[in-house]
Every structure is written in structure tokens, then in C-alpha cells.
């Protein structure tokens, strides 16, 4: 948990936790290449792989969190389907904006909740080249990517692009949504579509070469340059 500005939280392994795996509340901070797995559902808290919220003069949800970068993080609800006290995990859950000038790219989210990546109250947000997978097809879920208005009704804007995801739930005319691919058959896409999850793309995967270079990160989660073929892969 980092509440100050300009924090760097990088390359940590957070396993076997309850509550939030990562929490970032300060401006101009970066959370990158962290591994968060195995959430234990022990109370009534809504658990998140990553969570943020703003605080202003009117309390929670009345301020701004600016300049956050979430890059190359892997958030996995569970590595073992028989894990005790296994419950739903929200992936990147940010519900009390405004979240201003955020970059959410190259993250992998495997979770059985509706909120795969959710920003409620966002301005100039970029959600690009993420992979969001439902591990079991049960409710709650499937997990979505969503940029939507603030809880008080103020509109959001941003770009949702090149994502490989089980659902999209973006709201508002200010959200640009393009070159995303909905996951229908994980076995046709991924090397390991079940726990312990290897979400590298299979040769011939329909996610290969169908993205756009416009706004795509220069490298993928593994640090490999984009593009490698005729176009940018999604996810």
C-alpha cells in the first residue's frame, strides 16, 4: 500500500492474502511487474488485486488521483482450484474517482468477478493491451473492462484498445473502444487456459496481429518488442 505521491512498487510477489493485494492512493505513481495471487475470502471486504480511490474536501470520491501507471502486473484469483476459503476477487477495482491521466497496460487479470478492470470516474485514461480471463465461468462474472461515469454521474473519457477480455462494459460517449477481442474459447487462444495459467498466445491464435500500433506499448509483458509479425497482438 502506497499513499504518497511518486511511489514505485515493482516486481513484488504477493501470495496468499486477504483484502487488497496492492493499493495505490498517491499521484504520479507506478505499480509494475508485480505478481498477486491466491486471495482468501475471510470477511465481508470486497477484495481487490489492486485498488485506488480519491479523497477530497468532501471525503472519499471527491478528489483526484493523477498520473497512475499500472503496467505488466499479473493478478490471479487462485492458482489451485481446491484452495480453501476461495472467493471472488476484483482485479483492478477503482470505484471512487476521478482517476486522471491513468495508464493501464500489459496487465494479466484472471478473476471470477465482474470487475476485471474498472475505473468509475476517469479522464484521459488509457486501458491498452491487457488480458482479462474468467477462470471458471461461474457467477459472479465474467470479468469486464469498464470505464464508466463517476458515482455522482459525471462523465468519463478514455481509450480501451487492444485488450483480450471476456466482456466489455464501457459507458459514455467519451470512451473510445476499438481493436478489442472477446474471449469465447480460451483453449483456442492460450497455451495454458486453466490453472496454473500460461496465457501466452498459441501459434495461430485469433488474437495474433489483429491489434493496432496506435497507442500500443512498445513491448509486451515479457519485454518483447511490438509488433513481432504483421501487426500488434491483442492482450
mmCIF file of C-alpha atoms in Angstrom:
data_model
loop_
_atom_site.group_PDB
_atom_site.id
_atom_site.type_symbol
_atom_site.label_atom_id
_atom_site.label_comp_id
_atom_site.label_asym_id
_atom_site.label_seq_id
_atom_site.Cartn_x
_atom_site.Cartn_y
_atom_site.Cartn_z
ATOM 1 C CA UNK A 1 0.000 0.000 0.000
ATOM 2 C CA UNK A 2 1.441 3.355 -1.095
ATOM 3 C CA UNK A 3 -0.393 6.538 -0.139
ATOM 4 C CA UNK A 4 2.273 9.113 -1.015
ATOM 5 C CA UNK A 5 2.988 10.625 -4.422
ATOM 6 C CA UNK A 6 5.606 9.316 -6.887
ATOM 7 C CA UNK A 7 5.792 5.817 -5.431
ATOM 8 C CA UNK A 8 7.351 2.936 -7.363
ATOM 9 C CA UNK A 9 6.067 -0.543 -6.454
ATOM 10 C CA UNK A 10 7.829 -3.017 -8.717
ATOM 11 C CA UNK A 11 8.491 -6.752 -9.077
ATOM 12 C CA UNK A 12 6.940 -7.912 -5.820
ATOM 13 C CA UNK A 13 5.256 -11.251 -5.218
ATOM 14 C CA UNK A 14 2.123 -11.077 -3.065
ATOM 15 C CA UNK A 15 0.686 -14.542 -2.444
ATOM 16 C CA UNK A 16 -1.936 -15.856 -0.038
ATOM 17 C CA UNK A 17 -3.591 -12.616 1.055
ATOM 18 C CA UNK A 18 -6.954 -11.207 2.090
ATOM 19 C CA UNK A 19 -8.241 -7.712 1.406
ATOM 20 C CA UNK A 20 -6.254 -5.881 -1.276
ATOM 21 C CA UNK A 21 -3.077 -7.228 -2.806
ATOM 22 C CA UNK A 22 -1.930 -3.780 -3.980
ATOM 23 C CA UNK A 23 -3.226 -0.340 -3.078
ATOM 24 C CA UNK A 24 -2.127 2.971 -4.610
ATOM 25 C CA UNK A 25 -3.547 6.321 -3.497
ATOM 26 C CA UNK A 26 -0.873 8.843 -4.484
ATOM 27 C CA UNK A 27 -0.309 10.806 -7.683
ATOM 28 C CA UNK A 28 2.297 10.001 -10.339
ATOM 29 C CA UNK A 29 2.934 6.505 -9.000
ATOM 30 C CA UNK A 30 3.845 3.306 -10.831
ATOM 31 C CA UNK A 31 2.890 -0.270 -9.987
ATOM 32 C CA UNK A 32 4.649 -2.568 -12.424
ATOM 33 C CA UNK A 33 5.517 -6.242 -12.878
ATOM 34 C CA UNK A 34 4.026 -7.358 -9.581
ATOM 35 C CA UNK A 35 2.524 -10.830 -9.118
ATOM 36 C CA UNK A 36 -0.598 -11.060 -6.936
ATOM 37 C CA UNK A 37 -2.224 -14.444 -6.346
ATOM 38 C CA UNK A 38 -4.395 -16.564 -4.065
ATOM 39 C CA UNK A 39 -6.966 -14.403 -2.331
ATOM 40 C CA UNK A 40 -8.506 -15.810 0.855
ATOM 41 C CA UNK A 41 -12.089 -14.659 1.425
ATOM 42 C CA UNK A 42 -12.269 -14.356 5.226
ATOM 43 C CA UNK A 43 -14.643 -11.407 5.824
ATOM 44 C CA UNK A 44 -17.151 -9.080 4.132
ATOM 45 C CA UNK A 45 -14.488 -6.909 2.468
ATOM 46 C CA UNK A 46 -14.659 -6.721 -1.325
ATOM 47 C CA UNK A 47 -11.182 -7.973 -2.152
ATOM 48 C CA UNK A 48 -9.142 -6.402 -4.967
ATOM 49 C CA UNK A 49 -5.907 -7.285 -6.699
ATOM 50 C CA UNK A 50 -5.312 -3.534 -6.981
ATOM 51 C CA UNK A 51 -7.472 -0.764 -5.526
ATOM 52 C CA UNK A 52 -7.389 3.032 -5.525
ATOM 53 C CA UNK A 53 -9.764 5.822 -4.535
ATOM 54 C CA UNK A 54 -9.648 9.593 -4.379
ATOM 55 C CA UNK A 55 -10.125 11.806 -1.324
ATOM 56 C CA UNK A 56 -11.142 15.461 -1.483
ATOM 57 C CA UNK A 57 -12.721 18.087 0.722
ATOM 58 C CA UNK A 58 -15.988 16.167 0.648
ATOM 59 C CA UNK A 59 -14.416 12.835 1.581
ATOM 60 C CA UNK A 60 -13.872 9.678 -0.452
ATOM 61 C CA UNK A 61 -14.665 10.098 -4.137
ATOM 62 C CA UNK A 62 -14.478 13.895 -4.217
ATOM 63 C CA UNK A 63 -10.863 14.337 -5.288
ATOM 64 C CA UNK A 64 -8.454 13.078 -7.930
ATOM 65 C CA UNK A 65 -5.695 10.502 -8.220
ATOM 66 C CA UNK A 66 -3.472 11.621 -11.085
ATOM 67 C CA UNK A 67 -0.812 10.038 -13.269
ATOM 68 C CA UNK A 68 -1.038 6.420 -12.087
ATOM 69 C CA UNK A 69 0.637 3.739 -14.221
ATOM 70 C CA UNK A 70 -0.315 0.063 -13.820
ATOM 71 C CA UNK A 71 1.959 -1.922 -16.122
ATOM 72 C CA UNK A 72 2.728 -5.602 -16.534
ATOM 73 C CA UNK A 73 1.087 -6.802 -13.318
ATOM 74 C CA UNK A 74 -0.313 -10.326 -13.069
ATOM 75 C CA UNK A 75 -3.339 -10.720 -10.774
ATOM 76 C CA UNK A 76 -4.655 -14.267 -10.308
ATOM 77 C CA UNK A 77 -7.551 -15.100 -8.013
ATOM 78 C CA UNK A 78 -6.270 -18.607 -7.331
ATOM 79 C CA UNK A 79 -3.538 -20.934 -8.545
ATOM 80 C CA UNK A 80 -5.272 -24.014 -7.116
ATOM 81 C CA UNK A 81 -8.986 -24.572 -7.730
ATOM 82 C CA UNK A 82 -9.137 -26.514 -4.445
ATOM 83 C CA UNK A 83 -7.773 -23.625 -2.375
ATOM 84 C CA UNK A 84 -9.764 -23.265 0.869
ATOM 85 C CA UNK A 85 -11.648 -20.026 1.532
ATOM 86 C CA UNK A 86 -11.577 -19.212 -2.159
ATOM 87 C CA UNK A 87 -13.874 -16.336 -3.057
ATOM 88 C CA UNK A 88 -14.441 -13.780 -5.827
ATOM 89 C CA UNK A 89 -11.627 -11.279 -6.407
ATOM 90 C CA UNK A 90 -11.998 -7.946 -8.171
ATOM 91 C CA UNK A 91 -8.964 -7.469 -10.379
ATOM 92 C CA UNK A 92 -8.245 -3.738 -10.721
ATOM 93 C CA UNK A 93 -11.127 -2.120 -8.857
ATOM 94 C CA UNK A 94 -11.206 1.692 -8.738
ATOM 95 C CA UNK A 95 -14.681 2.956 -7.869
ATOM 96 C CA UNK A 96 -14.279 6.460 -6.396
ATOM 97 C CA UNK A 97 -12.511 8.695 -8.922
ATOM 98 C CA UNK A 98 -11.607 10.852 -10.503
ATOM 99 C CA UNK A 99 -8.718 8.900 -11.961
ATOM 100 C CA UNK A 100 -6.875 11.338 -14.229
ATOM 101 C CA UNK A 101 -4.194 10.516 -16.838
ATOM 102 C CA UNK A 102 -4.013 6.840 -15.889
ATOM 103 C CA UNK A 103 -2.206 4.206 -17.974
ATOM 104 C CA UNK A 104 -3.295 0.581 -17.520
ATOM 105 C CA UNK A 105 -1.314 -1.594 -19.924
ATOM 106 C CA UNK A 106 0.100 -5.104 -20.365
ATOM 107 C CA UNK A 107 -1.634 -6.471 -17.263
ATOM 108 C CA UNK A 108 -2.982 -10.020 -16.961
ATOM 109 C CA UNK A 109 -6.078 -10.499 -14.793
ATOM 110 C CA UNK A 110 -7.565 -13.936 -14.021
ATOM 111 C CA UNK A 111 -10.555 -13.477 -11.753
ATOM 112 C CA UNK A 112 -14.113 -14.664 -11.225
ATOM 113 C CA UNK A 113 -15.794 -11.316 -10.609
ATOM 114 C CA UNK A 114 -17.449 -8.761 -12.895
ATOM 115 C CA UNK A 115 -14.753 -6.189 -12.166
ATOM 116 C CA UNK A 116 -11.706 -7.274 -14.137
ATOM 117 C CA UNK A 117 -10.506 -3.705 -14.754
ATOM 118 C CA UNK A 118 -12.952 -0.982 -13.632
ATOM 119 C CA UNK A 119 -12.473 2.786 -13.436
ATOM 120 C CA UNK A 120 -15.529 4.726 -12.251
ATOM 121 C CA UNK A 121 -14.779 8.374 -12.886
ATOM 122 C CA UNK A 122 -11.844 8.682 -15.290
ATOM 123 C CA UNK A 123 -10.376 11.384 -17.509
ATOM 124 C CA UNK A 124 -7.827 10.673 -20.218
ATOM 125 C CA UNK A 125 -7.414 7.039 -19.137
ATOM 126 C CA UNK A 126 -5.658 4.524 -21.413
ATOM 127 C CA UNK A 127 -6.506 0.834 -20.925
ATOM 128 C CA UNK A 128 -4.459 -0.937 -23.577
ATOM 129 C CA UNK A 129 -3.177 -4.455 -24.332
ATOM 130 C CA UNK A 130 -4.478 -6.138 -21.181
ATOM 131 C CA UNK A 131 -5.689 -9.745 -20.875
ATOM 132 C CA UNK A 132 -8.714 -10.407 -18.646
ATOM 133 C CA UNK A 133 -9.853 -14.034 -18.259
ATOM 134 C CA UNK A 134 -12.629 -15.754 -16.326
ATOM 135 C CA UNK A 135 -11.155 -18.871 -14.649
ATOM 136 C CA UNK A 136 -14.352 -20.883 -14.240
ATOM 137 C CA UNK A 137 -17.428 -19.475 -15.983
ATOM 138 C CA UNK A 138 -19.326 -19.228 -12.679
ATOM 139 C CA UNK A 139 -21.102 -16.230 -11.152
ATOM 140 C CA UNK A 140 -20.074 -13.591 -10.347
ATOM 141 C CA UNK A 141 -18.555 -12.833 -13.749
ATOM 142 C CA UNK A 142 -17.495 -12.820 -16.474
ATOM 143 C CA UNK A 143 -14.933 -10.099 -15.684
ATOM 144 C CA UNK A 144 -15.093 -6.988 -17.813
ATOM 145 C CA UNK A 145 -13.043 -3.949 -18.707
ATOM 146 C CA UNK A 146 -15.032 -0.843 -17.867
ATOM 147 C CA UNK A 147 -14.559 2.909 -17.947
ATOM 148 C CA UNK A 148 -17.812 4.419 -16.724
ATOM 149 C CA UNK A 149 -19.136 7.624 -15.119
ATOM 150 C CA UNK A 150 -18.297 8.664 -11.589
ATOM 151 C CA UNK A 151 -20.796 7.556 -8.973
ATOM 152 C CA UNK A 152 -22.135 11.120 -8.901
ATOM 153 C CA UNK A 153 -22.929 10.945 -12.626
ATOM 154 C CA UNK A 154 -20.046 12.960 -14.074
ATOM 155 C CA UNK A 155 -18.929 11.535 -17.400
ATOM 156 C CA UNK A 156 -15.657 9.715 -18.006
ATOM 157 C CA UNK A 157 -13.392 9.590 -21.032
ATOM 158 C CA UNK A 158 -10.534 7.411 -22.185
ATOM 159 C CA UNK A 159 -9.358 4.731 -24.591
ATOM 160 C CA UNK A 160 -9.932 0.963 -24.314
ATOM 161 C CA UNK A 161 -7.848 -0.697 -27.022
ATOM 162 C CA UNK A 162 -6.095 -3.948 -27.964
ATOM 163 C CA UNK A 163 -7.471 -5.848 -24.987
ATOM 164 C CA UNK A 164 -8.231 -9.579 -24.870
ATOM 165 C CA UNK A 165 -11.158 -9.840 -22.466
ATOM 166 C CA UNK A 166 -14.239 -11.835 -21.534
ATOM 167 C CA UNK A 167 -16.554 -8.781 -21.508
ATOM 168 C CA UNK A 168 -16.652 -5.028 -22.187
ATOM 169 C CA UNK A 169 -18.924 -2.722 -20.195
ATOM 170 C CA UNK A 170 -17.735 0.771 -21.091
ATOM 171 C CA UNK A 171 -20.220 3.621 -20.756
ATOM 172 C CA UNK A 172 -20.367 7.100 -22.216
ATOM 173 C CA UNK A 173 -19.639 8.887 -25.496
ATOM 174 C CA UNK A 174 -16.216 9.916 -24.226
ATOM 175 C CA UNK A 175 -14.856 6.364 -24.126
ATOM 176 C CA UNK A 176 -13.162 5.164 -27.328
ATOM 177 C CA UNK A 177 -13.320 1.376 -27.674
ATOM 178 C CA UNK A 178 -11.530 -0.362 -30.560
ATOM 179 C CA UNK A 179 -9.434 -3.379 -31.579
ATOM 180 C CA UNK A 180 -10.510 -5.439 -28.573
ATOM 181 C CA UNK A 181 -11.228 -9.172 -28.853
ATOM 182 C CA UNK A 182 -13.758 -11.006 -26.709
ATOM 183 C CA UNK A 183 -12.647 -14.386 -25.347
ATOM 184 C CA UNK A 184 -15.075 -17.120 -26.352
ATOM 185 C CA UNK A 185 -12.876 -20.240 -26.347
ATOM 186 C CA UNK A 186 -9.750 -19.861 -24.154
ATOM 187 C CA UNK A 187 -8.374 -23.177 -25.438
ATOM 188 C CA UNK A 188 -8.135 -21.671 -28.932
ATOM 189 C CA UNK A 189 -6.159 -18.676 -27.653
ATOM 190 C CA UNK A 190 -3.790 -19.629 -24.856
ATOM 191 C CA UNK A 191 -1.011 -22.122 -24.176
ATOM 192 C CA UNK A 192 -2.431 -22.877 -20.706
ATOM 193 C CA UNK A 193 -6.072 -21.740 -20.403
ATOM 194 C CA UNK A 194 -6.527 -23.363 -16.946
ATOM 195 C CA UNK A 195 -4.688 -23.159 -13.617
ATOM 196 C CA UNK A 196 -1.764 -22.570 -13.219
ATOM 197 C CA UNK A 197 -2.416 -20.287 -16.241
ATOM 198 C CA UNK A 198 0.002 -19.771 -19.103
ATOM 199 C CA UNK A 199 -1.673 -17.041 -21.145
ATOM 200 C CA UNK A 200 0.924 -16.754 -23.866
ATOM 201 C CA UNK A 201 -0.789 -16.968 -27.240
ATOM 202 C CA UNK A 202 -0.837 -20.213 -29.177
ATOM 203 C CA UNK A 203 0.580 -20.224 -32.717
ATOM 204 C CA UNK A 204 -2.354 -19.398 -34.950
ATOM 205 C CA UNK A 205 -4.327 -17.775 -32.130
ATOM 206 C CA UNK A 206 -7.009 -15.383 -33.449
ATOM 207 C CA UNK A 207 -5.527 -12.720 -31.145
ATOM 208 C CA UNK A 208 -2.317 -12.502 -33.214
ATOM 209 C CA UNK A 209 -1.746 -9.452 -35.462
ATOM 210 C CA UNK A 210 -5.282 -8.034 -35.074
ATOM 211 C CA UNK A 211 -4.484 -5.032 -32.855
ATOM 212 C CA UNK A 212 -3.348 -1.545 -33.751
ATOM 213 C CA UNK A 213 0.005 0.136 -33.151
ATOM 214 C CA UNK A 214 -1.829 3.355 -32.198
ATOM 215 C CA UNK A 215 -1.105 3.771 -28.501
ATOM 216 C CA UNK A 216 0.196 0.220 -28.036
ATOM 217 C CA UNK A 217 3.050 -0.239 -25.550
ATOM 218 C CA UNK A 218 6.424 -0.644 -27.247
ATOM 219 C CA UNK A 219 6.941 -4.033 -25.551
ATOM 220 C CA UNK A 220 4.698 -6.765 -24.168
ATOM 221 C CA UNK A 221 4.578 -8.102 -20.603
ATOM 222 C CA UNK A 222 7.693 -10.217 -21.271
ATOM 223 C CA UNK A 223 9.612 -7.217 -22.598
ATOM 224 C CA UNK A 224 9.401 -8.401 -26.228
ATOM 225 C CA UNK A 225 9.146 -5.610 -28.802
ATOM 226 C CA UNK A 226 5.856 -4.978 -30.580
ATOM 227 C CA UNK A 227 4.981 -5.847 -33.278
ATOM 228 C CA UNK A 228 6.563 -9.230 -33.979
ATOM 229 C CA UNK A 229 4.526 -10.060 -37.090
ATOM 230 C CA UNK A 230 2.202 -8.313 -39.493
ATOM 231 C CA UNK A 231 0.555 -6.374 -36.685
ATOM 232 C CA UNK A 232 0.202 -5.902 -32.937
ATOM 233 C CA UNK A 233 -1.251 -8.822 -30.992
ATOM 234 C CA UNK A 234 -4.166 -8.040 -28.677
ATOM 235 C CA UNK A 235 -3.770 -8.738 -24.986
#
